[in-house]
Every structure is written in C-alpha cells, then in structure tokens.
Amino acid sequence: MASDRSKLELVSSPAVGVRGYRIRDVAKARERRREILMGAARAFAHGGYDATNMDQIARECGLAKGHIYHYFRSKEEIFTEIRIDAVNRLIERLTAITTAAAKDPELALRKAIASVIARNFDEGLESYERELADPVSLSAENRKRIRALGRRYEQMFASIVRRGIDQGIFIAGDPKLMTFVILRAAFTVANWYRAGGKWRPRWIVEQVTDQLVRSVRRSG
C-alpha cells in the first residue's frame, strides 16, 4: 500500500485529476477546466449562485455531470476558482506594470488604471465574473483565499501610489485609501456602461483613466 506521502504526491500531481484519475493530455485538461469555469460563470450569472446546481452547470457546459467531477469537487470549488482566476489575471497584468513605477509612477498608475477599466469590456470568463457577488454560503476558508489575493493586488497597486507620493508627483495622502477610491471608480465602470451607446470603450478607458490620474496628481 502506498504511503500517505506518495498518495498526496499522486493527487497533487498536475497529471492527476482531483479524484485520482490519470490525465493523458495536460494541455487539453487545462482547456477543459477553462471551459467548465466559463460555463459555470454563465450559469451563476444567469441564475445566481445559490439557485444553481451542478446539473445546471453541466448543461451549460454541454458535459455530463460526472465529467465535471473529474476536475472539480463542488460548485463552491468552481466558484472559488472563478474568483481566484480573475484576481490572478489582475495581478499578472499589474506585475508587468509595477516594474516601471520607480522610474515613472504616473505612467505606471495610468497603465494600472487603464488595465482595470479595460477589463470591464473584456469578453469571455471575465464578462460573467464581474456579475457575480460572493454568496453568503461561501465557506470562511474560501473567502479568506479570495480576500488574500485581493489584498495582494491592492497592496501592489498602492505601492505605485506610494512611489508617486514619495517622489512628490502625487498629492500627499494615505496610499491605501487613495487606492481604494481609484479602484472603486475603475471597477464600477461596468455598472453604468451600456454597449452600443455613444461612449465607446476605448474613449471611456482614456477619459476615466485621465480623470483618476488627475485626481491624485499634484498641480504645478
């Protein structure tokens, strides 16, 4: 009989599914996981988390429910993965931007804000993820995981603001509070944007980014 350690290694291996079955094509498995997340996000967005079950997720994905269980143990695990995937993508984008913060904080802030606003117009998984509210029934552990990533992103963003303050480019203030105000304004563009209206996405990104940068930039 395999030791506990060898069992753990088997389950955690990227070539093994959550229930221990062998994955022959890892790239295909990653794509299938992505398809399940996308289908589940649509189902959650349309029916709400609490009213959506695994049968509905399976129908939305066009898969047998048993097949979904090869990749995820529960709808809560799927929902949590949707949230974590979204924040990880934000962190990935911001990581590429923060390297320029020491040299040019204003340019870095402008790019960081623009990336958040542009996200409001992305299609695919993120277009549904934005509509999802964290359900009351979400476990404390999963809430903690999601929030920890969110705080990491906010801290990275605040580091750009802090650089600008330290260099006298931005007005004096609390970087954490300034970050909260900026991100709140940037993320909620999706609440008032209407597709097909006179304001085109690119114009909105440019205008809102400019307004938010001006709100923290020192005059003179």
Short mmCIF file of C-alpha atoms in Angstrom, two decimals, residues 16-198:
data_model
loop_
_atom_site.label_atom_id
_atom_site.label_comp_id
_atom_site.label_asym_id
_atom_site.label_seq_id
_atom_site.Cartn_x
_atom_site.Cartn_y
_atom_site.Cartn_z
CA VAL A 16 -3.70 13.54 -11.99
CA GLY A 17 -7.31 14.70 -11.66
CA VAL A 18 -8.99 15.60 -8.37
CA ARG A 19 -10.33 12.07 -7.94
CA GLY A 20 -7.02 10.39 -8.79
CA TYR A 21 -7.62 9.57 -12.47
CA ARG A 22 -4.74 9.93 -14.93
CA ILE A 23 -4.67 12.92 -17.29
CA ARG A 24 -3.04 11.93 -20.55
CA ASP A 25 -3.18 15.38 -22.17
CA VAL A 26 -2.43 18.10 -19.60
CA ALA A 27 -2.95 20.97 -22.06
CA LYS A 28 -6.36 19.60 -23.04
CA ALA A 29 -7.26 19.18 -19.38
CA ARG A 30 -6.41 22.82 -18.68
CA GLU A 31 -8.60 23.87 -21.60
CA ARG A 32 -11.46 21.69 -20.35
CA ARG A 33 -11.16 23.24 -16.87
CA ARG A 34 -11.36 26.66 -18.52
CA GLU A 35 -14.49 25.62 -20.43
CA ILE A 36 -16.11 24.42 -17.20
CA LEU A 37 -15.29 27.69 -15.43
CA MET A 38 -16.77 29.62 -18.34
CA GLY A 39 -19.97 27.54 -18.39
CA ALA A 40 -20.33 27.75 -14.62
CA ALA A 41 -19.79 31.52 -14.66
CA ARG A 42 -22.62 31.83 -17.20
CA ALA A 43 -24.87 29.64 -15.06
CA PHE A 44 -24.08 31.60 -11.89
CA ALA A 45 -24.59 34.93 -13.66
CA HIS A 46 -27.97 33.86 -15.05
CA GLY A 47 -29.43 32.05 -12.07
CA GLY A 48 -27.42 33.15 -9.05
CA TYR A 49 -25.04 31.01 -7.04
CA ASP A 50 -27.48 29.54 -4.53
CA ALA A 51 -30.08 28.63 -7.16
CA THR A 52 -27.54 26.97 -9.47
CA ASN A 53 -26.66 23.30 -9.05
CA MET A 54 -24.13 21.00 -10.68
CA ASP A 55 -26.73 19.66 -13.12
CA GLN A 56 -27.32 23.17 -14.46
CA ILE A 57 -23.58 23.82 -14.67
CA ALA A 58 -23.16 20.57 -16.60
CA ARG A 59 -25.91 21.52 -19.05
CA GLU A 60 -24.37 24.96 -19.55
CA CYS A 61 -21.02 23.32 -20.27
CA GLY A 62 -22.52 20.65 -22.52
CA LEU A 63 -20.94 17.92 -20.39
CA ALA A 64 -22.07 15.05 -18.22
CA LYS A 65 -22.10 16.00 -14.55
CA GLY A 66 -19.75 13.12 -13.77
CA HIS A 67 -17.20 14.55 -16.17
CA ILE A 68 -17.15 17.86 -14.28
CA TYR A 69 -16.34 15.95 -11.10
CA HIS A 70 -13.10 14.85 -12.73
CA TYR A 71 -11.95 18.46 -12.41
CA PHE A 72 -13.87 20.00 -9.51
CA ARG A 73 -15.32 18.58 -6.30
CA SER A 74 -18.23 21.02 -5.88
CA LYS A 75 -19.87 24.14 -7.21
CA GLU A 76 -18.22 26.09 -4.39
CA GLU A 77 -14.82 24.95 -5.61
CA ILE A 78 -15.76 26.06 -9.13
CA PHE A 79 -16.99 29.45 -7.93
CA THR A 80 -13.86 29.99 -5.85
CA GLU A 81 -11.67 29.09 -8.83
CA ILE A 82 -13.53 31.63 -11.00
CA ARG A 83 -12.82 34.33 -8.43
CA ILE A 84 -9.19 33.33 -7.93
CA ASP A 85 -8.60 33.13 -11.67
CA ALA A 86 -9.93 36.67 -12.11
CA VAL A 87 -7.72 38.15 -9.38
CA ASN A 88 -4.67 36.24 -10.59
CA ARG A 89 -5.14 37.76 -14.03
CA LEU A 90 -5.29 41.22 -12.47
CA ILE A 91 -2.12 40.51 -10.52
CA GLU A 92 -0.37 39.23 -13.63
CA ARG A 93 -1.20 42.42 -15.52
CA LEU A 94 -0.20 44.65 -12.63
CA THR A 95 3.09 42.81 -12.09
CA ALA A 96 4.19 43.80 -15.58
CA ILE A 97 3.31 47.42 -14.82
CA THR A 98 4.82 47.88 -11.35
CA THR A 99 8.37 47.39 -12.64
CA ALA A 100 8.15 50.87 -14.17
CA ALA A 101 6.76 52.52 -11.02
CA ALA A 102 10.14 53.54 -9.59
CA LYS A 103 11.12 55.37 -12.76
CA ASP A 104 7.74 56.86 -13.72
CA PRO A 105 4.97 56.42 -11.11
CA GLU A 106 2.48 58.49 -13.08
CA LEU A 107 2.86 56.38 -16.21
CA ALA A 108 2.64 53.20 -14.13
CA LEU A 109 -0.52 54.45 -12.40
CA ARG A 110 -2.05 55.40 -15.74
CA LYS A 111 -1.39 51.93 -17.14
CA ALA A 112 -2.64 50.24 -13.97
CA ILE A 113 -5.91 52.18 -14.00
CA ALA A 114 -6.41 51.65 -17.74
CA SER A 115 -5.94 47.89 -17.33
CA VAL A 116 -8.72 47.79 -14.71
CA ILE A 117 -11.14 49.86 -16.77
CA ALA A 118 -10.41 47.91 -19.96
CA ARG A 119 -11.25 44.74 -18.07
CA ASN A 120 -14.85 45.96 -17.92
CA PHE A 121 -15.06 45.42 -21.67
CA ASP A 122 -13.32 42.05 -21.85
CA GLU A 123 -15.33 39.14 -23.17
CA GLY A 124 -15.22 35.56 -22.04
CA LEU A 125 -14.97 34.44 -18.42
CA GLU A 126 -14.34 37.92 -17.02
CA SER A 127 -17.50 39.31 -18.59
CA TYR A 128 -19.55 36.94 -16.40
CA GLU A 129 -17.26 37.01 -13.35
CA ARG A 130 -17.92 40.73 -12.94
CA GLU A 131 -21.62 39.99 -12.36
CA LEU A 132 -21.00 37.53 -9.54
CA ALA A 133 -21.37 38.51 -5.90
CA ASP A 134 -19.75 36.35 -3.25
CA PRO A 135 -22.56 34.22 -1.79
CA VAL A 136 -23.30 34.20 1.93
CA SER A 137 -22.88 30.41 1.90
CA LEU A 138 -19.26 30.59 0.71
CA SER A 139 -17.01 28.98 3.31
CA ALA A 140 -14.78 31.10 5.51
CA GLU A 141 -11.72 29.33 4.11
CA ASN A 142 -12.58 30.19 0.52
CA ARG A 143 -13.50 33.74 1.45
CA LYS A 144 -10.08 34.02 3.07
CA ARG A 145 -8.33 32.71 -0.06
CA ILE A 146 -10.12 35.16 -2.33
CA ARG A 147 -9.62 38.08 0.02
CA ALA A 148 -5.92 37.31 0.48
CA LEU A 149 -5.36 37.58 -3.26
CA GLY A 150 -7.45 40.75 -3.39
CA ARG A 151 -5.32 42.33 -0.67
CA ARG A 152 -2.16 41.36 -2.53
CA TYR A 153 -3.44 43.13 -5.62
CA GLU A 154 -4.44 46.22 -3.64
CA GLN A 155 -1.02 46.35 -1.97
CA MET A 156 0.72 46.17 -5.34
CA PHE A 157 -1.49 48.97 -6.64
CA ALA A 158 -0.90 51.06 -3.51
CA SER A 159 2.85 50.68 -3.97
CA ILE A 160 2.57 52.64 -7.22
CA VAL A 161 0.63 55.39 -5.49
CA ARG A 162 3.15 55.46 -2.64
CA ARG A 163 6.01 55.86 -5.13
CA GLY A 164 4.30 58.86 -6.65
CA ILE A 165 3.71 60.44 -3.25
CA ASP A 166 7.32 59.86 -2.18
CA GLN A 167 8.60 61.47 -5.37
CA GLY A 168 6.30 64.47 -4.98
CA ILE A 169 4.34 63.64 -8.13
CA PHE A 170 1.08 62.75 -6.37
CA ILE A 171 -0.66 64.69 -3.63
CA ALA A 172 0.08 63.69 -0.04
CA GLY A 173 -2.36 61.18 1.37
CA ASP A 174 -2.91 57.63 2.55
CA PRO A 175 -1.92 55.34 -0.36
CA LYS A 176 -4.30 52.64 0.82
CA LEU A 177 -7.30 54.98 0.88
CA MET A 178 -6.33 56.57 -2.43
CA THR A 179 -6.03 53.10 -3.96
CA PHE A 180 -9.46 52.12 -2.66
CA VAL A 181 -11.10 55.21 -4.19
CA ILE A 182 -9.35 54.76 -7.54
CA LEU A 183 -10.14 51.06 -7.82
CA ARG A 184 -13.74 51.54 -6.75
CA ALA A 185 -14.24 54.08 -9.54
CA ALA A 186 -12.42 51.96 -12.11
CA PHE A 187 -14.16 48.66 -11.34
CA THR A 188 -17.66 50.17 -11.33
CA VAL A 189 -17.47 51.47 -14.89
CA ALA A 190 -19.25 48.25 -15.81
CA ASN A 191 -22.24 49.37 -13.70
CA TRP A 192 -23.03 52.32 -15.93
CA TYR A 193 -21.54 51.41 -19.31
CA ARG A 194 -24.09 50.47 -21.96
CA ALA A 195 -22.99 48.62 -25.08
CA GLY A 196 -24.00 50.44 -28.24
CA GLY A 197 -24.11 53.84 -26.56
CA LYS A 198 -22.31 56.95 -27.79
#
